[in-house]
CSV table of C-alpha atoms in Angstrom, one decimal:
chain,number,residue,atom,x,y,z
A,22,UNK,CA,-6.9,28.9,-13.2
A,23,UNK,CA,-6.3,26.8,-9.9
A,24,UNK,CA,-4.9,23.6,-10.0
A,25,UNK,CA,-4.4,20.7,-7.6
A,26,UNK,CA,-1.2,20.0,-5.6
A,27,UNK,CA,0.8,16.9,-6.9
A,28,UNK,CA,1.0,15.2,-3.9
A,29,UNK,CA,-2.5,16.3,-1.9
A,30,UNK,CA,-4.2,13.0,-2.9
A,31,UNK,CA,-1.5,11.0,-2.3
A,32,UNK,CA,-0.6,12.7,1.5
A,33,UNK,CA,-4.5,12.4,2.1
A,34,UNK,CA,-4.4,8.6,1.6
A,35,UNK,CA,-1.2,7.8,3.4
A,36,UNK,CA,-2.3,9.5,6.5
A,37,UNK,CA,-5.7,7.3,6.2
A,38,UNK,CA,-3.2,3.9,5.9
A,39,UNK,CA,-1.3,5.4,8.3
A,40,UNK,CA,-4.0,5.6,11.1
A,41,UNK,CA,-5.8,2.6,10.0
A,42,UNK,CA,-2.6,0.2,9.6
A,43,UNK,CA,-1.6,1.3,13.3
A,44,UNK,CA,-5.1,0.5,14.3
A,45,UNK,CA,-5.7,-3.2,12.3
A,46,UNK,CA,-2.2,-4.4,12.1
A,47,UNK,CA,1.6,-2.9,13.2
A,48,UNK,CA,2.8,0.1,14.5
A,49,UNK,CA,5.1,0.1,12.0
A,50,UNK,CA,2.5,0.3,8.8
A,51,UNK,CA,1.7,3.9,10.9
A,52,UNK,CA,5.3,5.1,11.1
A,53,UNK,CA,6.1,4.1,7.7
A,54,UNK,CA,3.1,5.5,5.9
A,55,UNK,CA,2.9,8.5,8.6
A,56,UNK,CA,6.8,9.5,7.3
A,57,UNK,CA,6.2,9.2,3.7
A,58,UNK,CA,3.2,11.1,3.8
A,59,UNK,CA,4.7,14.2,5.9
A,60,UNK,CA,7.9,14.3,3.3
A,61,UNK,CA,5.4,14.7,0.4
A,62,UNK,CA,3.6,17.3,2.8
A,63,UNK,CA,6.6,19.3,2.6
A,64,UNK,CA,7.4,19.2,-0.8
A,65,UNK,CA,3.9,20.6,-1.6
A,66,UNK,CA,4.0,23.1,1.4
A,67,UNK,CA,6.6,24.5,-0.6
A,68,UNK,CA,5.0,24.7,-3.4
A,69,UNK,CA,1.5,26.2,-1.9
A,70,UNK,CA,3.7,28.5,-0.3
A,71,UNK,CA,5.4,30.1,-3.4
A,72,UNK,CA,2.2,30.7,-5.3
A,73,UNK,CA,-1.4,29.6,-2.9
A,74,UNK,CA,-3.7,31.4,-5.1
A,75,UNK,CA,-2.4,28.6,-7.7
A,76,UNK,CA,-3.8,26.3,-5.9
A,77,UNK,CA,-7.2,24.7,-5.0
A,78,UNK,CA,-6.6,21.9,-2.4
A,79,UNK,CA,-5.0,23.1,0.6
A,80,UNK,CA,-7.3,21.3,2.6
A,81,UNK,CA,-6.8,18.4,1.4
A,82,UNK,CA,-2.9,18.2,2.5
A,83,UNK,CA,-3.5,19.9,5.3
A,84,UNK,CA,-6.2,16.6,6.7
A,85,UNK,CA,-3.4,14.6,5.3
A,86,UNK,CA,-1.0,16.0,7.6
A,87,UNK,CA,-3.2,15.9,10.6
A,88,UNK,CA,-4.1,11.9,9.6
A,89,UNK,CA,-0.1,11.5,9.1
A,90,UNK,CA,0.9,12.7,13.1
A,91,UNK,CA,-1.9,10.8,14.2
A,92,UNK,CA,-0.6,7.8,12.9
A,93,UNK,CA,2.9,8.7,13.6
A,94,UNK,CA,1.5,8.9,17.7
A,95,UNK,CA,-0.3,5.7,17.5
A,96,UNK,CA,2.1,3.7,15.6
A,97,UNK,CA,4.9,5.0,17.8
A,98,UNK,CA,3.2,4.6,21.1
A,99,UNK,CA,2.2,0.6,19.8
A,100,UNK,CA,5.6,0.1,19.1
A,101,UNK,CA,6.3,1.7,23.0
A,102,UNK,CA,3.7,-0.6,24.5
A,103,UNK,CA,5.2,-3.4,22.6
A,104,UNK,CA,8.5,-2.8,23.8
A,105,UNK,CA,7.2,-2.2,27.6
A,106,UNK,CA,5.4,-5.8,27.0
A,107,UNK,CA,8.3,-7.6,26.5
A,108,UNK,CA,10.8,-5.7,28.9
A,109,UNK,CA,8.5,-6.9,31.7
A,110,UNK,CA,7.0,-10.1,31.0
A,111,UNK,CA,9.1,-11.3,28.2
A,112,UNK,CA,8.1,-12.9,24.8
A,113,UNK,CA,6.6,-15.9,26.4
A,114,UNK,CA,4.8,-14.3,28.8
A,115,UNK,CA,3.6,-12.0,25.8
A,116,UNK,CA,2.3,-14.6,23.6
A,117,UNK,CA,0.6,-16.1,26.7
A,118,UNK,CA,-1.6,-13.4,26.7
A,119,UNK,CA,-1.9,-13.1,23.2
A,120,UNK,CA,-3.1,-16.8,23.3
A,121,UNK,CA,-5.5,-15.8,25.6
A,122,UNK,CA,-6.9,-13.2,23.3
A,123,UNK,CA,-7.5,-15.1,20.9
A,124,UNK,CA,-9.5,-17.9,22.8
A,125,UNK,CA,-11.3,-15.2,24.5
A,126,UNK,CA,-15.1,-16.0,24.0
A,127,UNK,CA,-14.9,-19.1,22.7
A,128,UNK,CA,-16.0,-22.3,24.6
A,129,UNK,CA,-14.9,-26.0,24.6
């Protein structure tokens, strides 16, 4: 009888935090959630490894995984850009534009 990995869910949903947090909010949600999420990856790995006839959702983890790197990427290369922004225009000149952002479209 197959049964589902302990952690498959759980990888599955941290990789979806993980890209969507990079994308709403911080880089930092992404690398947080993207590094939890590939540790339990490889605890499970294991365990698919030892016996994968066991084992029903493979695929599962294995999105997870791919969702996890991507929001690895993103989150690191926001926390790049981030770091670029203030190395060359400094924090006020970065919340300048972020002002400007957010009174884009609006009118007086």
């Amino acid at each position: 009888m197959e049964q589902k990995l302990p952690n498959a869910q759980t990888v599955l949903i941290l990789g979806i935090i993980s890209v969507v947090g990079t994308c709403c909010c911080t880089g930092l949600i992404g690398i947080i959630c993207g590094l939890i999420g590939l540790s339990k990856y490889k605890n499970d790995k294991m365990l698919y490894d030892k016996t994968p006839e066991a084992y029903s959702d493979y695929g599962n983890l294995n999105t997870g995984r791919i969702l996890c790197i991507i929001g690895l990427v993103l989150g690191g290369l926001q926390i790049l850009y981030f770091v670029f922004m203030l190395a060359t225009v400094g924090w006020d000149g970065y919340m300048q534009q972020i002002n400007q952002i957010t009174t884009m479209g609006r009118t007086r």
